[in-house]
Coordinates of C-alpha atoms in Angstrom, one line a residue:
M1477 CA 0.0 0.0 0.0
K1478 CA 1.4 3.4 -1.0
E1479 CA 2.6 5.7 1.9
K1480 CA 0.2 8.5 0.9
T1481 CA -2.8 6.1 1.1
I1482 CA -1.7 4.8 4.5
K1483 CA -1.4 8.3 5.9
L1484 CA -4.9 9.1 4.5
I1485 CA -6.6 6.2 6.3
P1486 CA -6.9 7.8 9.8
Y1487 CA -8.5 10.9 8.2
V1488 CA -11.0 8.9 6.3
V1489 CA -11.9 6.8 9.3
T1490 CA -12.4 9.9 11.4
V1491 CA -14.9 11.3 8.9
M1492 CA -16.7 8.0 8.7
L1493 CA -16.9 7.8 12.5
V1494 CA -18.4 11.4 12.8
T1495 CA -20.8 10.6 10.0
F1496 CA -21.9 7.3 11.7
M1497 CA -22.3 9.1 15.1
V1498 CA -24.5 11.9 13.7
A1499 CA -26.5 9.5 11.5
A1500 CA -27.2 7.2 14.4
A1501 CA -28.5 10.3 16.4
E1502 CA -30.7 11.4 13.5
I1503 CA -32.1 8.0 12.8
S1504 CA -32.8 7.1 16.4
G1505 CA -34.0 10.6 17.4
E1506 CA -31.5 10.6 20.3
S1507 CA -29.5 13.8 19.9
E1508 CA -27.5 12.8 23.0
I1509 CA -25.6 10.2 20.9
I1510 CA -23.6 13.1 19.4
F1511 CA -20.5 13.4 21.5
P1512 CA -18.3 16.2 20.1
E1513 CA -15.3 15.2 22.1
I1514 CA -15.0 12.0 20.1
T1515 CA -13.6 14.1 17.2
A1516 CA -11.0 15.4 19.6
L1517 CA -10.1 11.8 20.7
A1518 CA -9.9 10.8 17.0
I1519 CA -7.5 13.7 16.2
G1520 CA -5.3 13.1 19.3
Y1521 CA -5.3 9.3 19.3
I1522 CA -5.5 8.1 15.7
V1523 CA -4.9 11.1 13.3
A1524 CA -1.9 12.7 14.9
E1525 CA 1.3 10.8 14.2
K1526 CA 2.2 11.1 17.9
R1527 CA -0.5 10.8 20.5
S1528 CA -1.5 14.1 22.0
W1529 CA -1.5 13.0 25.7
H1530 CA 0.5 11.0 28.1
V1531 CA -2.2 8.3 28.6
N1532 CA -3.2 4.7 27.7
S1533 CA -6.4 3.3 26.2
T1534 CA -7.8 1.9 29.5
R1535 CA -7.6 5.3 31.2
I1536 CA -9.2 7.0 28.3
V1537 CA -12.2 4.8 28.4
V1538 CA -12.6 4.9 32.2
L1539 CA -12.1 8.7 32.5
I1540 CA -14.5 9.6 29.6
T1541 CA -17.2 7.1 30.7
L1542 CA -17.2 8.0 34.4
C1543 CA -17.1 11.7 33.7
A1544 CA -20.0 11.5 31.2
I1545 CA -22.0 9.7 33.9
A1546 CA -21.1 12.2 36.5
G1547 CA -22.2 15.1 34.2
V1548 CA -25.6 13.6 33.7
L1549 CA -26.0 12.9 37.5
I1550 CA -25.1 16.5 38.2
V1551 CA -27.8 17.8 35.8
R1552 CA -30.4 15.4 37.3
S1553 CA -29.6 16.5 40.9
R1554 CA -30.2 20.1 40.1
F1555 CA -28.3 21.2 43.3
A1556 CA -27.2 24.5 41.8
G1557 CA -27.5 26.7 38.7
I1558 CA -25.7 25.8 35.5
L1559 CA -22.7 28.1 36.1
P1560 CA -22.1 27.0 39.7
E1561 CA -22.4 23.4 38.6
I1562 CA -19.9 23.9 35.8
L1563 CA -17.4 25.5 38.2
I1564 CA -17.8 22.7 40.8
A1565 CA -17.4 20.1 38.1
F1566 CA -14.4 21.9 36.6
A1567 CA -12.8 22.1 40.1
V1568 CA -13.3 18.4 40.7
C1569 CA -11.9 17.7 37.2
Q1570 CA -8.7 19.5 38.1
L1571 CA -8.2 17.1 41.0
V1572 CA -8.9 14.1 38.8
F1573 CA -6.4 15.6 36.3
M1574 CA -3.7 15.7 38.9
Y1575 CA -4.2 12.2 40.2
S1576 CA -5.2 10.4 37.0
G1577 CA -1.6 9.6 36.1
T1578 CA -2.2 11.2 32.7
T1579 CA -2.1 14.5 30.9
F1580 CA -5.4 13.6 29.3
A1581 CA -7.8 16.6 29.6
P1582 CA -10.7 15.8 27.2
F1583 CA -12.6 14.1 30.1
V1584 CA -13.2 17.7 31.3
S1585 CA -15.5 18.2 28.4
A1586 CA -17.2 14.9 29.0
V1587 CA -18.5 16.1 32.4
I1588 CA -19.1 19.8 31.5
L1589 CA -21.0 19.2 28.2
P1590 CA -24.1 17.6 29.7
I1591 CA -24.3 20.4 32.3
M1592 CA -23.9 23.1 29.6
M1593 CA -26.6 21.4 27.4
Q1594 CA -28.7 20.3 30.4
T1595 CA -28.6 16.6 29.2
E1596 CA -30.4 14.2 31.6
S1597 CA -30.5 11.1 29.4
F1598 CA -28.1 8.2 30.1
V1599 CA -27.9 7.7 26.4
Y1600 CA -25.2 10.3 26.5
P1601 CA -22.7 8.4 28.7
A1602 CA -23.6 5.1 26.9
A1603 CA -22.8 6.7 23.5
A1604 CA -19.6 8.3 24.9
F1605 CA -18.5 4.9 26.2
V1606 CA -19.2 3.1 22.9
L1607 CA -17.6 5.8 20.7
T1608 CA -14.5 5.9 22.9
L1609 CA -14.2 2.1 22.7
I1610 CA -14.3 2.5 18.9
I1611 CA -11.5 5.1 19.0
V1612 CA -9.4 2.8 21.2
A1613 CA -10.0 -0.2 19.0
L1614 CA -9.0 1.8 15.9
H1615 CA -5.9 3.0 17.7
T1616 CA -5.0 -0.7 18.5
L1617 CA -5.7 -1.7 14.9
F1618 CA -3.5 1.0 13.5
L1619 CA -0.7 0.0 15.8
K1620 CA -0.9 -3.6 14.6
C1621 CA -1.1 -2.6 11.0
G1622 CA 1.9 -0.3 11.4
I1623 CA -0.1 2.8 10.5
R1624 CA 0.8 4.3 13.9
S1625 CA 3.8 3.5 16.1
D1626 CA 3.4 2.5 19.7
E1627 CA 4.5 4.8 22.5
D1628 CA 5.4 3.8 26.1
Y1629 CA 3.1 4.9 28.9
V1630 CA 4.3 5.5 32.4
P1631 CA 1.8 6.9 34.9
K1632 CA 2.5 10.6 35.6
R1633 CA 1.3 12.5 38.6
L1634 CA 0.8 16.2 38.5
N1635 CA 0.2 16.8 42.3
S1636 CA 3.1 19.1 43.3
K1637 CA 2.5 22.4 45.1
T1638 CA 2.8 24.1 41.7
D1639 CA 0.1 21.9 40.2
Y1640 CA -2.3 22.6 43.1
I1641 CA -1.8 26.4 42.7
D1642 CA -2.3 26.0 38.9
A1643 CA -5.5 24.1 39.5
V1644 CA -6.9 26.8 41.8
L1645 CA -5.9 29.6 39.4
R1646 CA -7.7 27.7 36.5
V1647 CA -10.9 27.5 38.5
I1648 CA -10.8 31.2 39.4
S1649 CA -10.1 32.1 35.8
V1650 CA -13.0 30.0 34.5
G1651 CA -15.2 31.5 37.2
V1652 CA -14.4 35.1 36.1
V1653 CA -14.7 34.4 32.3
G1654 CA -17.8 32.2 32.9
T1655 CA -19.6 34.9 35.0
V1656 CA -19.1 37.4 32.2
A1657 CA -20.2 34.9 29.6
F1658 CA -23.4 33.9 31.4
L1659 CA -24.3 37.5 32.3
S1660 CA -23.9 38.5 28.6
G1661 CA -26.0 35.5 27.4
Y1662 CA -23.1 34.1 25.4
R1663 CA -22.3 30.9 27.4
F1664 CA -20.3 29.3 24.7
V1665 CA -17.4 31.6 25.5
I1666 CA -16.7 28.9 28.0
A1667 CA -17.7 26.0 25.7
P1668 CA -16.5 22.6 27.1
P1669 CA -13.7 22.1 24.5
L1670 CA -12.3 25.5 25.5
L1671 CA -12.1 24.4 29.1
V1672 CA -10.1 21.4 27.9
A1673 CA -7.9 23.7 25.8
F1674 CA -7.4 26.0 28.8
T1675 CA -6.4 23.1 31.0
E1676 CA -3.8 22.1 28.4
F1677 CA -2.6 25.7 27.6
S1678 CA -1.9 26.4 31.3
R1679 CA 0.3 23.4 31.8
P1680 CA 4.1 24.0 31.9
G1681 CA 5.8 23.4 28.5
N1682 CA 2.6 23.4 26.4
K1683 CA 3.5 24.0 22.8
A1684 CA 0.3 25.6 21.6
R1685 CA 0.7 28.6 23.9
N1686 CA 4.0 29.4 22.2
K1687 CA 1.9 30.1 19.1
P1688 CA -1.0 32.0 20.6
F1689 CA -2.3 33.8 17.4
K1690 CA -2.0 30.7 15.3
T1691 CA -3.8 28.6 18.0
I1692 CA -6.6 31.1 18.4
A1693 CA -7.0 31.4 14.6
L1694 CA -7.2 27.6 14.2
V1695 CA -9.8 27.2 16.9
T1696 CA -11.9 30.1 15.5
M1697 CA -11.6 28.7 12.0
C1698 CA -12.9 25.4 13.2
A1699 CA -15.8 27.1 14.9
V1700 CA -16.6 29.0 11.6
I1701 CA -16.5 25.7 9.7
G1702 CA -18.9 24.0 12.1
A1703 CA -21.3 27.0 12.3
L1704 CA -21.4 27.6 8.5
C1705 CA -21.9 23.9 7.7
R1706 CA -24.7 23.7 10.3
Y1707 CA -26.4 26.9 9.1
F1708 CA -26.2 26.6 5.3
I1709 CA -26.5 22.8 4.9
N1710 CA -28.8 21.8 7.7
I1711 CA -30.8 25.0 8.6
S1712 CA -31.0 26.9 5.3
L1713 CA -31.1 23.9 2.9
A1714 CA -32.9 21.6 5.3
M1715 CA -30.5 18.8 4.5
P1716 CA -29.7 16.1 7.1
L1717 CA -27.5 17.1 10.0
T1718 CA -25.4 14.1 9.1
V1719 CA -24.4 15.8 5.8
A1720 CA -23.4 19.0 7.6
A1721 CA -21.3 17.1 10.1
A1722 CA -19.6 15.0 7.4
V1723 CA -18.7 18.1 5.4
A1724 CA -17.5 19.9 8.5
A1725 CA -15.3 17.0 9.5
V1726 CA -13.7 16.9 6.0
L1727 CA -13.0 20.7 6.2
L1728 CA -11.8 20.5 9.8
L1729 CA -9.3 17.7 9.0
A1730 CA -8.1 19.6 5.9
V1731 CA -7.4 22.7 8.0
I1732 CA -5.6 20.7 10.7
H1733 CA -3.5 18.8 8.2
K1734 CA -2.5 22.0 6.4
S1735 CA -1.7 23.9 9.6
R1736 CA 0.2 20.8 11.0
M1737 CA -1.4 21.7 14.4
F1738 CA -3.2 18.5 15.6
M1739 CA -5.1 20.3 18.3
P1740 CA -7.9 18.0 19.6
P1741 CA -10.2 20.6 21.1
A1742 CA -10.5 22.2 17.7
G1743 CA -12.2 19.0 16.5
A1744 CA -14.7 19.0 19.3
I1745 CA -15.5 22.7 18.7
T1746 CA -16.4 21.9 15.1
I1747 CA -18.9 19.2 16.0
L1748 CA -20.2 21.1 19.0
A1749 CA -21.7 23.5 16.4
M1750 CA -24.0 20.7 15.3
I1751 CA -25.8 20.4 18.7
I1752 CA -26.0 24.0 20.0
P1753 CA -29.4 25.9 19.8
E1754 CA -30.1 27.3 16.3
T1755 CA -30.2 30.8 17.8
A1756 CA -26.5 30.5 18.8
V1757 CA -25.2 29.2 15.5
M1758 CA -24.3 32.5 13.9
T1759 CA -22.6 34.0 17.0
F1760 CA -20.9 30.7 17.8
P1761 CA -17.5 31.6 16.1
V1762 CA -17.4 35.0 17.8
Q1763 CA -18.1 33.4 21.2
I1764 CA -15.3 30.8 20.6
L1765 CA -12.9 33.6 19.5
C1766 CA -13.6 35.6 22.6
G1767 CA -13.3 32.5 24.8
A1768 CA -10.1 31.2 23.1
G1769 CA -8.6 34.7 23.2
S1770 CA -9.5 35.2 26.9
F1771 CA -8.1 31.9 28.0
M1772 CA -4.9 32.3 26.0
L1773 CA -4.4 35.8 27.4
L1774 CA -4.9 34.5 31.0
T1775 CA -2.5 31.7 30.2
H1776 CA 0.2 34.1 29.3
I1777 CA -0.5 36.6 32.1
I1778 CA -0.9 34.1 34.9
F1779 CA 0.6 30.8 33.9
K1780 CA 3.4 31.2 31.4
S1781 CA 5.1 34.1 33.3
R1782 CA 4.8 32.1 36.5
H1783 CA 6.1 28.9 35.1
D1784 CA 9.0 30.7 33.4
K1785 CA 9.9 32.3 36.7
L1786 CA 9.8 29.0 38.6
Q1787 CA 12.0 27.4 35.9
K1788 CA 14.6 30.1 36.3
E1789 CA 14.6 29.7 40.1
N1790 CA 15.2 26.0 39.8
M1791 CA 18.1 26.3 37.3

């Protein structure tokens, strides 16, 4: 098999998976089947030549599934308003992140998404579990076929004093940005994939924060792709959402491949545009731009300067 064809396989499989997921949701009438973060997992675990996180397959499945269940249980409990519940869930996620033995942040979106969308159906965690298993199975298959190379995994703890301080600062930052977002009525400024991105941006040594403008541009472009495909194909032309999602997935992967920035949250943002309320579709890219810009700015003001200072002190 030619090398170009082999490299194309993960891209084609990702489009097929997104198409299958959205088609299943449309046919069954269960919109909760659409799990945007699966696109992020596909980009980070099967499309990128090197996996995007320090993690193994078992922990991916466990973290995504348990967090998806937790998100639905929080919505069903109705113990607080949406924003307080998001902040509490995000704070707990920071602890899980530190003690999970991984640098795998997409589980943050798995718990925040149902709270943001007020999802009460257990179809959501079931779909997240099955779709994540498919990603893991594809990853394993690609390793056996030589399409992707294996990488060693050694559990990694992020529970130093610096990590605790980072976690507290992240929660405070999301609280400030989230309050402004909800008061303005533009809640997707703190869209779940952006909270994943912020968790990753604010880690020491993160590469994306060294290219802030390119990173923000990529994320915003993916939001534009998702919003335009949803608006013109699904809403204006009344074509199936499956078609809109499939076209968006193709364009998303083309942008990521061209930019050579295999940034998983960008994929989730694209597909998130397929399930947000119609009234939010046209403002979605602007909300994502504001959110990405705010979190990147906070990353540089609070985290990057702090990490650089600590690094110099330890030299």
